[in-house]
Amino acid sequence: MSRRSFMKFGAAGMVAVPLAGLGWTTTAAAAEKLEESSAEAKALSYVHDATTSGHDSYQEGQKCINCLLYTDPSQEEWGGCAVFPGKLVNANGWCTAYVARG
């Protein structure tokens, strides 16, 4: 590969990476909020407000925003979760899949 070809492909790659990120952001923004009444939420005892959880596993202070599975902790209201792909969970929510962020 010539230096010129390398530089062309390198420049194209530098442009492609940020543009690819735009697609992810748009997808996340278009995601629907997870409903507590949905089968997937009920299966993991998900609630929008962790303090209302009556589950035996819940411990005070646990909530989605400080869970390892919450995909973007900068989202302080609703954000993605690895357990519920394509859905947004409340940052103050909780479910039985909770894993403390280290």
mmCIF file of C-alpha atoms in Angstrom:
data_model
loop_
_atom_site.group_PDB
_atom_site.id
_atom_site.type_symbol
_atom_site.label_atom_id
_atom_site.label_comp_id
_atom_site.label_asym_id
_atom_site.label_seq_id
_atom_site.Cartn_x
_atom_site.Cartn_y
_atom_site.Cartn_z
ATOM 1 C CA MET A 1 0.000 0.000 0.000
ATOM 2 C CA SER A 2 1.402 3.386 -0.932
ATOM 3 C CA ARG A 3 1.701 6.213 1.542
ATOM 4 C CA ARG A 4 -0.910 8.187 -0.397
ATOM 5 C CA SER A 5 -3.459 5.321 -0.237
ATOM 6 C CA PHE A 6 -2.745 4.859 3.443
ATOM 7 C CA MET A 7 -3.400 8.551 4.103
ATOM 8 C CA LYS A 8 -6.686 8.475 2.115
ATOM 9 C CA PHE A 9 -7.996 5.460 4.013
ATOM 10 C CA GLY A 10 -6.793 6.909 7.302
ATOM 11 C CA ALA A 11 -8.630 10.178 6.669
ATOM 12 C CA ALA A 12 -11.783 8.299 5.677
ATOM 13 C CA GLY A 13 -11.563 6.291 8.883
ATOM 14 C CA MET A 14 -11.198 9.432 10.969
ATOM 15 C CA VAL A 15 -14.430 10.760 9.461
ATOM 16 C CA ALA A 16 -16.310 7.449 9.683
ATOM 17 C CA VAL A 17 -15.839 6.922 13.426
ATOM 18 C CA PRO A 18 -17.668 10.088 14.598
ATOM 19 C CA LEU A 19 -20.369 9.596 11.977
ATOM 20 C CA ALA A 20 -20.962 6.038 13.182
ATOM 21 C CA GLY A 21 -21.496 7.463 16.663
ATOM 22 C CA LEU A 22 -24.308 9.653 15.355
ATOM 23 C CA GLY A 23 -26.231 6.547 14.402
ATOM 24 C CA TRP A 24 -25.908 5.158 17.920
ATOM 25 C CA THR A 25 -27.076 8.398 19.489
ATOM 26 C CA THR A 26 -30.101 8.580 17.227
ATOM 27 C CA THR A 27 -31.029 4.990 18.016
ATOM 28 C CA ALA A 28 -30.787 5.603 21.761
ATOM 29 C CA ALA A 29 -32.831 8.793 21.512
ATOM 30 C CA ALA A 30 -35.531 6.933 19.595
ATOM 31 C CA ALA A 31 -35.735 4.076 22.114
ATOM 32 C CA GLU A 32 -38.944 3.674 24.074
ATOM 33 C CA LYS A 33 -39.177 3.836 27.843
ATOM 34 C CA LEU A 34 -39.539 0.452 29.499
ATOM 35 C CA GLU A 35 -43.012 -0.009 30.953
ATOM 36 C CA GLU A 36 -43.196 -1.550 34.417
ATOM 37 C CA SER A 37 -46.179 -3.565 33.228
ATOM 38 C CA SER A 38 -44.271 -5.256 30.382
ATOM 39 C CA ALA A 39 -43.412 -8.947 30.653
ATOM 40 C CA GLU A 40 -39.678 -8.257 30.447
ATOM 41 C CA ALA A 41 -39.841 -5.711 33.288
ATOM 42 C CA LYS A 42 -41.975 -7.982 35.456
ATOM 43 C CA ALA A 43 -39.581 -10.899 34.893
ATOM 44 C CA LEU A 44 -36.813 -8.902 36.613
ATOM 45 C CA SER A 45 -39.030 -6.991 39.077
ATOM 46 C CA TYR A 46 -38.133 -3.669 37.408
ATOM 47 C CA VAL A 47 -39.578 -0.486 38.933
ATOM 48 C CA HIS A 48 -39.090 3.132 37.815
ATOM 49 C CA ASP A 49 -38.433 4.225 41.409
ATOM 50 C CA ALA A 50 -36.046 1.948 43.311
ATOM 51 C CA THR A 51 -37.367 3.092 46.692
ATOM 52 C CA THR A 52 -40.736 1.509 45.866
ATOM 53 C CA SER A 53 -39.240 -1.930 45.253
ATOM 54 C CA GLY A 54 -40.559 -4.557 47.608
ATOM 55 C CA HIS A 55 -38.140 -7.211 46.364
ATOM 56 C CA ASP A 56 -35.998 -8.995 48.975
ATOM 57 C CA SER A 57 -32.825 -8.414 46.926
ATOM 58 C CA TYR A 58 -33.185 -4.626 46.862
ATOM 59 C CA GLN A 59 -30.786 -2.704 49.097
ATOM 60 C CA GLU A 60 -31.063 0.996 49.842
ATOM 61 C CA GLY A 61 -29.015 3.127 47.461
ATOM 62 C CA GLN A 62 -29.174 0.688 44.555
ATOM 63 C CA LYS A 63 -30.550 2.264 41.397
ATOM 64 C CA CYS A 64 -30.015 1.988 37.663
ATOM 65 C CA ILE A 65 -27.691 4.975 37.365
ATOM 66 C CA ASN A 66 -25.130 3.305 39.650
ATOM 67 C CA CYS A 67 -25.552 -0.141 38.079
ATOM 68 C CA LEU A 68 -22.841 -1.561 35.836
ATOM 69 C CA LEU A 69 -25.485 -2.505 33.249
ATOM 70 C CA TYR A 70 -26.703 1.103 32.816
ATOM 71 C CA THR A 71 -24.964 1.951 29.572
ATOM 72 C CA ASP A 72 -24.497 5.728 29.952
ATOM 73 C CA PRO A 73 -24.260 7.106 33.517
ATOM 74 C CA SER A 74 -24.235 10.659 32.116
ATOM 75 C CA GLN A 75 -27.937 10.140 31.293
ATOM 76 C CA GLU A 76 -29.426 11.330 34.574
ATOM 77 C CA GLU A 77 -33.119 10.720 33.805
ATOM 78 C CA TRP A 78 -33.588 7.851 31.327
ATOM 79 C CA GLY A 79 -30.862 5.734 29.762
ATOM 80 C CA GLY A 80 -30.071 2.453 28.103
ATOM 81 C CA CYS A 81 -29.600 -0.823 29.910
ATOM 82 C CA ALA A 82 -27.762 -3.919 28.696
ATOM 83 C CA VAL A 83 -30.531 -6.106 30.137
ATOM 84 C CA PHE A 84 -33.331 -4.333 28.238
ATOM 85 C CA PRO A 85 -31.921 -3.648 24.737
ATOM 86 C CA GLY A 86 -33.820 -1.016 22.760
ATOM 87 C CA LYS A 87 -35.538 0.295 25.898
ATOM 88 C CA LEU A 88 -34.770 3.153 28.247
ATOM 89 C CA VAL A 89 -34.877 2.653 32.002
ATOM 90 C CA ASN A 90 -35.307 5.302 34.660
ATOM 91 C CA ALA A 91 -31.993 6.329 36.223
ATOM 92 C CA ASN A 92 -33.695 5.983 39.621
ATOM 93 C CA GLY A 93 -35.130 2.574 38.736
ATOM 94 C CA TRP A 94 -34.063 -0.872 39.890
ATOM 95 C CA CYS A 95 -34.341 -4.531 38.887
ATOM 96 C CA THR A 96 -32.992 -7.879 40.093
ATOM 97 C CA ALA A 97 -30.172 -7.775 37.521
ATOM 98 C CA TYR A 98 -28.539 -4.911 39.487
ATOM 99 C CA VAL A 99 -24.725 -5.068 39.582
ATOM 100 C CA ALA A 100 -22.889 -2.374 41.543
ATOM 101 C CA ARG A 101 -20.670 -0.146 39.420
ATOM 102 C CA GLY A 102 -17.122 -0.452 40.711
#
